[in-house]
Structure formats: structure tokens, C-alpha cells
PDB file of C-alpha atoms in Angstrom:
ATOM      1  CA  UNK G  54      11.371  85.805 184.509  1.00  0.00           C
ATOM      2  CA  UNK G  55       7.993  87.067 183.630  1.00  0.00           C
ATOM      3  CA  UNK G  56       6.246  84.602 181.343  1.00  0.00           C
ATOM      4  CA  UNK G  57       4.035  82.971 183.976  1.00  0.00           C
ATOM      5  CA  UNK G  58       2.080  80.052 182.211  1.00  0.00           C
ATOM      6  CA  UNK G  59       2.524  81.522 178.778  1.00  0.00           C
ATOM      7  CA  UNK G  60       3.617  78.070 177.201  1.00  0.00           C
ATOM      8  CA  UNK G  61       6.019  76.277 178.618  1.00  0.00           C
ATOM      9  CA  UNK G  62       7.860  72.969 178.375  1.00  0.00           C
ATOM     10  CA  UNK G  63       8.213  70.060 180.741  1.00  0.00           C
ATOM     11  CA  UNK G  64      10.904  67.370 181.759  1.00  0.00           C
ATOM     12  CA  UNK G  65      10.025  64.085 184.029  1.00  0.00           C
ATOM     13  CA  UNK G  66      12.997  63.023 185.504  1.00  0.00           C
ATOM     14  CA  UNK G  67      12.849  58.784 185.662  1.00  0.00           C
ATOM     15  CA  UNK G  68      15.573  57.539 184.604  1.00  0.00           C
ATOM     16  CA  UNK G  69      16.739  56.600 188.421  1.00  0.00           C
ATOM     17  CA  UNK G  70      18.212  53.273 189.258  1.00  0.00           C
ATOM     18  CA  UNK G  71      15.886  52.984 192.399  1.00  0.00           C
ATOM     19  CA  UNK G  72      18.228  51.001 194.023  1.00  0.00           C
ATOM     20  CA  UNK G  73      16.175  50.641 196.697  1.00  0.00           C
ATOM     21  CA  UNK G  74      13.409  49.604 195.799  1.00  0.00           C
ATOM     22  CA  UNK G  75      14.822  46.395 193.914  1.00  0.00           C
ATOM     23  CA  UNK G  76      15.246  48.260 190.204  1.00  0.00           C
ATOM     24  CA  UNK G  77      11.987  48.262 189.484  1.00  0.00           C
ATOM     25  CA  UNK G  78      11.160  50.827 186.772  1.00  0.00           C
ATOM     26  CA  UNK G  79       9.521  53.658 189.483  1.00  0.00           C
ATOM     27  CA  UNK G  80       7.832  55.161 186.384  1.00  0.00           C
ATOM     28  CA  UNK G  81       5.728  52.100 186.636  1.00  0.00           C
ATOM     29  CA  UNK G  82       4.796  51.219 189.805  1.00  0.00           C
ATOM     30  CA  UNK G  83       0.977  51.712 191.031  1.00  0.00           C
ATOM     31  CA  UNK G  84      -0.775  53.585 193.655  1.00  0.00           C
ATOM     32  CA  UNK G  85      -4.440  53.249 193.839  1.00  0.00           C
ATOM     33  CA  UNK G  86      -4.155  51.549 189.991  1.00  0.00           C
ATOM     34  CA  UNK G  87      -2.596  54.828 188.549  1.00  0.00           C
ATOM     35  CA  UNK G  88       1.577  55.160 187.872  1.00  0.00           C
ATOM     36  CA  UNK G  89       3.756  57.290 189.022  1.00  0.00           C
ATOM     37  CA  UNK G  90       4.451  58.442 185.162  1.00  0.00           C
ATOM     38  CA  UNK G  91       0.624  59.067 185.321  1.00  0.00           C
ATOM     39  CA  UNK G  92       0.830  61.326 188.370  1.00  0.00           C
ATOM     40  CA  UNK G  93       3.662  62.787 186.929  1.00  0.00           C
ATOM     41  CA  UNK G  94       1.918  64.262 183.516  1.00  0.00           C
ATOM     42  CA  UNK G  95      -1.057  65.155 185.347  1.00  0.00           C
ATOM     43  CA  UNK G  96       1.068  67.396 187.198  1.00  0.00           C
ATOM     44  CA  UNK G  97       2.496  68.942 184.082  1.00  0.00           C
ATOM     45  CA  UNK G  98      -0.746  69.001 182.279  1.00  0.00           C
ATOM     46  CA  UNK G  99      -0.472  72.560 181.578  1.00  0.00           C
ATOM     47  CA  UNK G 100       2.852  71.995 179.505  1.00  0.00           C
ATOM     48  CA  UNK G 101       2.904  72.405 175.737  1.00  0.00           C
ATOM     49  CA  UNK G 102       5.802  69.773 175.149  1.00  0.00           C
ATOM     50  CA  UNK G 103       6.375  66.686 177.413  1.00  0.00           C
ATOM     51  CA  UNK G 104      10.116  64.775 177.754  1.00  0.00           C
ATOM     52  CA  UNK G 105      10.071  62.139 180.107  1.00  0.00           C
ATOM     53  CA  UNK G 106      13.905  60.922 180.927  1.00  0.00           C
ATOM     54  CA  UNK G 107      12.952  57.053 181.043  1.00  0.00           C
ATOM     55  CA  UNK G 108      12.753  54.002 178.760  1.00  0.00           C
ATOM     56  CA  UNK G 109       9.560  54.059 176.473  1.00  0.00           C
ATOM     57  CA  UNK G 110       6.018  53.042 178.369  1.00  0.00           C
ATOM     58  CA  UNK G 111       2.511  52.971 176.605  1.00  0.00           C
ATOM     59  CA  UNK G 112       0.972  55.889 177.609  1.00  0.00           C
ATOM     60  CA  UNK G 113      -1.995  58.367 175.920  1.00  0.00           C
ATOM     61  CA  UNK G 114      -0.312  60.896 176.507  1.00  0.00           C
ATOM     62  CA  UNK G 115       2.336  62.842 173.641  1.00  0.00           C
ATOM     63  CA  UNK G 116       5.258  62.523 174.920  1.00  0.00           C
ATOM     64  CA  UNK G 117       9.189  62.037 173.939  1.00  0.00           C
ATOM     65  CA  UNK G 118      10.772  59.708 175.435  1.00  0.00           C
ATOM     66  CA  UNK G 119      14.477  60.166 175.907  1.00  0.00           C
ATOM     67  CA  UNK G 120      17.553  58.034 177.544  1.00  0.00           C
ATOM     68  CA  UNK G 121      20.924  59.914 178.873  1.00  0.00           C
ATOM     69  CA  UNK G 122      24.147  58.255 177.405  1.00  0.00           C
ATOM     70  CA  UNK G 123      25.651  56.856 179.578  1.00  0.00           C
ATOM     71  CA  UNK G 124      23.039  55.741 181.472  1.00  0.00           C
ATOM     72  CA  UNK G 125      22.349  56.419 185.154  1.00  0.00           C
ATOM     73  CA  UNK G 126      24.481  60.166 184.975  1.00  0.00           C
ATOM     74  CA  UNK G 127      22.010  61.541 187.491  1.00  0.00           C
ATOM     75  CA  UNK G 128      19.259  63.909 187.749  1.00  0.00           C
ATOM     76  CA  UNK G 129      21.083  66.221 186.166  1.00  0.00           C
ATOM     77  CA  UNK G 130      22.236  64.929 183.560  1.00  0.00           C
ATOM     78  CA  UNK G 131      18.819  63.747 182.780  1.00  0.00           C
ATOM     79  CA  UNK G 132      17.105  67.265 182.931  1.00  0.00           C
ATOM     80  CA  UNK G 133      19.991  68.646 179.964  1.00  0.00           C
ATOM     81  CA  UNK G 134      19.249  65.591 178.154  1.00  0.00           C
ATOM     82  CA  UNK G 135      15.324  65.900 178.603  1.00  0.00           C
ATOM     83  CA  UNK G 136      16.248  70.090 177.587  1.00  0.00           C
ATOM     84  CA  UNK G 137      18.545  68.996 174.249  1.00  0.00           C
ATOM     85  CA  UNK G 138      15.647  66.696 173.249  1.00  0.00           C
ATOM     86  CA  UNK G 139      12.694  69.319 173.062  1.00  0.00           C
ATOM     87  CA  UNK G 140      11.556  70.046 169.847  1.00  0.00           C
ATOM     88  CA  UNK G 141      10.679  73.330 170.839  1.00  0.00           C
ATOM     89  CA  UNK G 142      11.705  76.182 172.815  1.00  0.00           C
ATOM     90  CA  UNK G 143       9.677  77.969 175.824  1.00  0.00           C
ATOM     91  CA  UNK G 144      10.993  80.433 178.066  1.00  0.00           C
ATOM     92  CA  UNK G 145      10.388  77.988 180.669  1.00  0.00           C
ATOM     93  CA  UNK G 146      10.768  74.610 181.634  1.00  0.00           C
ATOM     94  CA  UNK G 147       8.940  72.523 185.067  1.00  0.00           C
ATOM     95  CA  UNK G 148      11.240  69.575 185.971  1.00  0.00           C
ATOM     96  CA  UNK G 149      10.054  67.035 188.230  1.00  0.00           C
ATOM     97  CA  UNK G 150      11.150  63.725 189.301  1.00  0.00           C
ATOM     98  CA  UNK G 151       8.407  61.140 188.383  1.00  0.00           C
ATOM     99  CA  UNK G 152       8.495  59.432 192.372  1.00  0.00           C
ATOM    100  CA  UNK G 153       6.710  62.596 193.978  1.00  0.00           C
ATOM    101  CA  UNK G 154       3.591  61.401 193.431  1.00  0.00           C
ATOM    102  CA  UNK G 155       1.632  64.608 195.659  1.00  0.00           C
ATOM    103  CA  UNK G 156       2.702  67.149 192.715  1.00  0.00           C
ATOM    104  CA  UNK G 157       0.040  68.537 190.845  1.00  0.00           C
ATOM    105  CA  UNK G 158      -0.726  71.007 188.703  1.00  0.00           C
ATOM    106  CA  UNK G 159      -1.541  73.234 191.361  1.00  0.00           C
ATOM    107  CA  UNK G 160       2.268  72.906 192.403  1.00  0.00           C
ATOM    108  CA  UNK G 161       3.926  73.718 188.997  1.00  0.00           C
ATOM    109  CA  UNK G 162       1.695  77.151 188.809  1.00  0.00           C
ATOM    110  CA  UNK G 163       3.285  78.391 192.706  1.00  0.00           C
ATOM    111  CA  UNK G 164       6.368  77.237 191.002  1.00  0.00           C
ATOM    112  CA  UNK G 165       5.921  79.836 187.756  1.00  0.00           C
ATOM    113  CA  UNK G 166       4.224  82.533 189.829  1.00  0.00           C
ATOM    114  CA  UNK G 167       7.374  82.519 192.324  1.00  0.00           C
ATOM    115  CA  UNK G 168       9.721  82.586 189.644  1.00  0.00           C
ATOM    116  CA  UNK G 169       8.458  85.898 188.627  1.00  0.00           C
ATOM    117  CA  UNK G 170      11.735  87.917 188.968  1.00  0.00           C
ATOM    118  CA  UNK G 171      13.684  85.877 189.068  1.00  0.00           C
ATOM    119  CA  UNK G 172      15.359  82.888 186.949  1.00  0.00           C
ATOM    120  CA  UNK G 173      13.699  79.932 188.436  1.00  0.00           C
ATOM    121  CA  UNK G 174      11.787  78.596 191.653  1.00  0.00           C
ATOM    122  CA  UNK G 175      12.578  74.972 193.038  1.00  0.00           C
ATOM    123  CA  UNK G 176      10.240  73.424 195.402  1.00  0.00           C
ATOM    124  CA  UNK G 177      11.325  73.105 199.431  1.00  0.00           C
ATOM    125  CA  UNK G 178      10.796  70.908 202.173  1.00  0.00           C
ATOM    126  CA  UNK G 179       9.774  71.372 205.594  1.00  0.00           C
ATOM    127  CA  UNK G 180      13.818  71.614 206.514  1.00  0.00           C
ATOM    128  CA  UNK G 181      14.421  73.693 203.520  1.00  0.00           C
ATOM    129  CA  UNK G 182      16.160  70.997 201.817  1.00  0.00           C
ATOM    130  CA  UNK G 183      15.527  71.437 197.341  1.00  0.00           C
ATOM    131  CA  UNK G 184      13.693  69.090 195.693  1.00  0.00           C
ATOM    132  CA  UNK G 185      13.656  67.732 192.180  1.00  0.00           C
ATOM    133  CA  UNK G 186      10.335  70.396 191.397  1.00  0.00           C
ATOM    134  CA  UNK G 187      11.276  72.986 189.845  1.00  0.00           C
ATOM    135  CA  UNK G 188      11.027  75.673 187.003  1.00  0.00           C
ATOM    136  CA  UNK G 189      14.240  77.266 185.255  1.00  0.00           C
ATOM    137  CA  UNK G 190      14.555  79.794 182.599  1.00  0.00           C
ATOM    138  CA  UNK G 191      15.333  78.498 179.588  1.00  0.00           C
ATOM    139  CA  UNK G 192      17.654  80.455 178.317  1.00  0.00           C
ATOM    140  CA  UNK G 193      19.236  80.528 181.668  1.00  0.00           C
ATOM    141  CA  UNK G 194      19.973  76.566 181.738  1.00  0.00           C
ATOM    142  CA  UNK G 195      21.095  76.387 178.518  1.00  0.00           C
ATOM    143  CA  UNK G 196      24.157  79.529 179.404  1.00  0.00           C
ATOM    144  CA  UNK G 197      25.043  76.996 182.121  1.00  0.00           C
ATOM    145  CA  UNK G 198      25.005  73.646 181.274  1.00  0.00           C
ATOM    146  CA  UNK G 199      28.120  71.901 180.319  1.00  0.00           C
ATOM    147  CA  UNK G 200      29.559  70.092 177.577  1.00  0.00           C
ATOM    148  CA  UNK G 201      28.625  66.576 177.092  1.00  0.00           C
ATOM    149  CA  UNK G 202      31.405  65.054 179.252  1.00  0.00           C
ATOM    150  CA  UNK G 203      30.667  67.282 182.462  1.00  0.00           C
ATOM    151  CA  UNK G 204      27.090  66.132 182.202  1.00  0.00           C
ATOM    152  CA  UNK G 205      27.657  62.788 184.037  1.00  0.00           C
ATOM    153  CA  UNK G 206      27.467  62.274 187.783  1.00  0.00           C
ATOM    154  CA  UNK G 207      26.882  66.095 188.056  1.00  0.00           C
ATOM    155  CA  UNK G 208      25.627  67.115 191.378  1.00  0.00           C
ATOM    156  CA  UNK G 209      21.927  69.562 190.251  1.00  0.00           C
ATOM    157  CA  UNK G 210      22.989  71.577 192.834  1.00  0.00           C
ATOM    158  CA  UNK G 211      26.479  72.621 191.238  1.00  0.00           C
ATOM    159  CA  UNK G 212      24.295  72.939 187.545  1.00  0.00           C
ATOM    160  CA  UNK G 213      21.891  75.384 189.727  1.00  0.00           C
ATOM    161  CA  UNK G 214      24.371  77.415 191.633  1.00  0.00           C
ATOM    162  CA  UNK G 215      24.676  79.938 189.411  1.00  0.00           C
ATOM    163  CA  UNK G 216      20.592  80.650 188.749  1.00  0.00           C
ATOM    164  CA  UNK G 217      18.616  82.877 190.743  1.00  0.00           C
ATOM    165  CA  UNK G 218      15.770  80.554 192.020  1.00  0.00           C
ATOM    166  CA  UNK G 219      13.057  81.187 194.516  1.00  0.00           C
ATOM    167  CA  UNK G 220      12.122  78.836 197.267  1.00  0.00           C
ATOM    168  CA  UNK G 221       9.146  77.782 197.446  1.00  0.00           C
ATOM    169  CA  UNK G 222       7.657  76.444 200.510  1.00  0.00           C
ATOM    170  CA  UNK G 223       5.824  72.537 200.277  1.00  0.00           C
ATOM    171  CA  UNK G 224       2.270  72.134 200.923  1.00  0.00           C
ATOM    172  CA  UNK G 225       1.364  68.766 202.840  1.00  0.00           C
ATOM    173  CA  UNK G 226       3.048  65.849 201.015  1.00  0.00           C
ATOM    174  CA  UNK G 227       3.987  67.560 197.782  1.00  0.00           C
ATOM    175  CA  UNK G 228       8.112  67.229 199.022  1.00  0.00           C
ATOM    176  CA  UNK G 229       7.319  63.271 199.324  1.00  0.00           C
ATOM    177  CA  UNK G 230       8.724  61.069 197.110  1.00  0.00           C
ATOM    178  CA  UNK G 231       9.432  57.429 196.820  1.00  0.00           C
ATOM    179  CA  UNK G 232      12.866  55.859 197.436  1.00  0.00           C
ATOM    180  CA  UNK G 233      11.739  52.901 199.653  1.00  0.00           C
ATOM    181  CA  UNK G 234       8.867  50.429 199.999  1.00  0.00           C
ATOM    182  CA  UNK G 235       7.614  52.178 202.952  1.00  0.00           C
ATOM    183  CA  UNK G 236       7.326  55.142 201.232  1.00  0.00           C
ATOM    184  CA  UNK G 237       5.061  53.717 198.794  1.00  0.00           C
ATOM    185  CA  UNK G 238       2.947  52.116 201.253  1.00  0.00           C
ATOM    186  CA  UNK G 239       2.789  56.112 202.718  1.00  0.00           C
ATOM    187  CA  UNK G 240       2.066  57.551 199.678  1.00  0.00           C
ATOM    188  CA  UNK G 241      -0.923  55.132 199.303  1.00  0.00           C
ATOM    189  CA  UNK G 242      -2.451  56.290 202.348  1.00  0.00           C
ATOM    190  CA  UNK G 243      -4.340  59.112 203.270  1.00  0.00           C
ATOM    191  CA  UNK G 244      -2.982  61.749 204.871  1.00  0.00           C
ATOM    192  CA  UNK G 245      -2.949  61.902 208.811  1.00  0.00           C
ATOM    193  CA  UNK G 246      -4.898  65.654 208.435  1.00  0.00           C
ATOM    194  CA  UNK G 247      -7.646  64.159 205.996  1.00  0.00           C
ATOM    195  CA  UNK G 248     -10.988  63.440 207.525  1.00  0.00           C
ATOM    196  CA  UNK G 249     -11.555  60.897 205.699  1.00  0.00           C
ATOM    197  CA  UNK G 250      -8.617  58.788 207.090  1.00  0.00           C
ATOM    198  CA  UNK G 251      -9.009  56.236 209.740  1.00  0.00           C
TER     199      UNK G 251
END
């Protein structure tokens, strides 16, 4: 991969069941009167096509918004959805889920200058553990994905296996996201490191 920022599409993942957090629609909730959808797109602001994997929300923004059938298949599933439902084709594609609120634009450009040379780059935590951040290849996703009826409950690591993606290190909270009501009350505050905390 060599296309850096040269246009390049973008798929938020939030089509969760965020069981715990009650069901609420994450895509919705609110931190400091902004959603996590709107965190989300700011992140991918650079991106010349937008699919968010979610039921429809009013937003400014243009973007497609796109359900996987059956519903709840998994973050997987939900990226090849989000890829069959572009309306155009880049050589790359930034996937994030839409609960990692810390993302930012900032984040997706490490992402496409670490892919250079290779077929991807997926954002890493502190443990080394993947997260849903990530940039893939086009062409490369679409030679591996599966036929509709492998899609469901697919694990993104087995879809992945077969790429060539560079790990790219977090900065601060960017690996957070928000599976609990604790981690939304986290996410609200400043960080320990900022002087402004306290």
C-alpha cells in the first residue's frame, strides 16, 4: 500500500447490541453534548465517502446509512456490509467502531502512513491487543471476504488473518472505548496527564 491520504473511504462500525450498557443506541449517547457518531465522523473527516453500520440518525453530515442482514452478525460482518454499500471505490478504507470516542483524525493519518508497505495498519493497545481502528486495502478485503452466509458471527480476526497489517501503537486514550457505564463516565473526564484536570 502506497496511496497515503489520496482519497479514501470510511466505515463506522455501530451496529453493536451494547448489551451492557442497557441497548441503548451507543451511536447516540452524549459526552460533553456531542455523540459518539459525532466523534466518530470527525475522526474520519478526511474520508471522501462515509458508511456508518447503524440505524438512520439526523446528522449534517453525508453519509449512508446501512444495516447487516441478519442483524447483530458482528463487527465483521458490519465492516463487508459497510464495504458492499460504498458507492465508490478507494484503494483504502479506515474502519472504526463508533464507541472510541479519543480517535481523531490525527489517528486515521498514523493509521495510512503505517500502512505504507504493507496491506493495512490496525490500531494497538497498551497490551498489544487490536482494536476496531483500522485501515485495509481495498482490494485486499474484498479477495478475502466471504460469501454472504460466512459473514455472520465471523470473528475480524479470522477475516484479517490473511492481510499484512501494521501495528500501530495507541496514543493516550485513543484504544478506549465504551462498553460500560463507567467507561462513559471515563471518557467524560479529563485525562489524569492533562493539566487542566483536577
Amino acid at each position: 500500500m502506497d496511496h497515503g491520504l489520496t482519497g479514501f473511504a470510511a466505515i463506522i462500525l455501530a451496529g453493536g447490541q451494547a448489551a451492557r450498557l442497557g441497548g441503548v443506541d451507543k451511536q447516540s449517547i452524549e459526552i460533553a453534548g456531542r455523540t459518539l457518531l459525532e466523534f466518530a465522523l470527525d475522526a474520519v473527516i478526511d474520508a471522501s465517502e462515509v458508511v456508518v453500520v447503524g440505524h438512520h440518525v439526523p446528522t449534517d453530515r453525508p453519509v449512508t446509512f446501512v444495516r447487516e442482514e441478519p442483524r447483530f452478525g458482528g463487527p465483521a460482518a458490519g465492516l463487508l456490509i459497510g464495504h458492499d454499500s460504498l458507492l465508490r471505490r478507494f484503494p483504502t478504507i479506515a474502519v472504526l467502531a463508533v464507541d472510541m470516542p479519543h480517535l481523531t483524525s490525527a489517528t486515521v493519518r498514523r493509521l495510512h502512513d503505517a500502512a505504507v508497505g504493507h496491506e493495512g495498519a490496525v490500531l494497538v493497545d497498551a497490551d498489544g491487543r487490536r482494536q476496531l481502528a483500522m485501515v485495509v486495502e481495498t482490494e485486499r478485503l474484498a479477495a478475502v471476504q466471504p460469501d454472504l452466509e460466512g459473514r455472520h458471527g465471523l470473528a475480524m480476526r479470522d477475516l484479517l488473518a490473511p492481510l499484512d497489517l501494521a501495528e500501530v501503537p495507541a496514543i493516550a486514550r485513543e484504544a478506549r472505548d465504551i462498553d460500560t457505564w463507567t467507561d462513559l463516565r471515563d471518557a467524560a473526564s479529563p485525562p489524569e496527564d492533562d493539566p487542566t484536570a483536577g
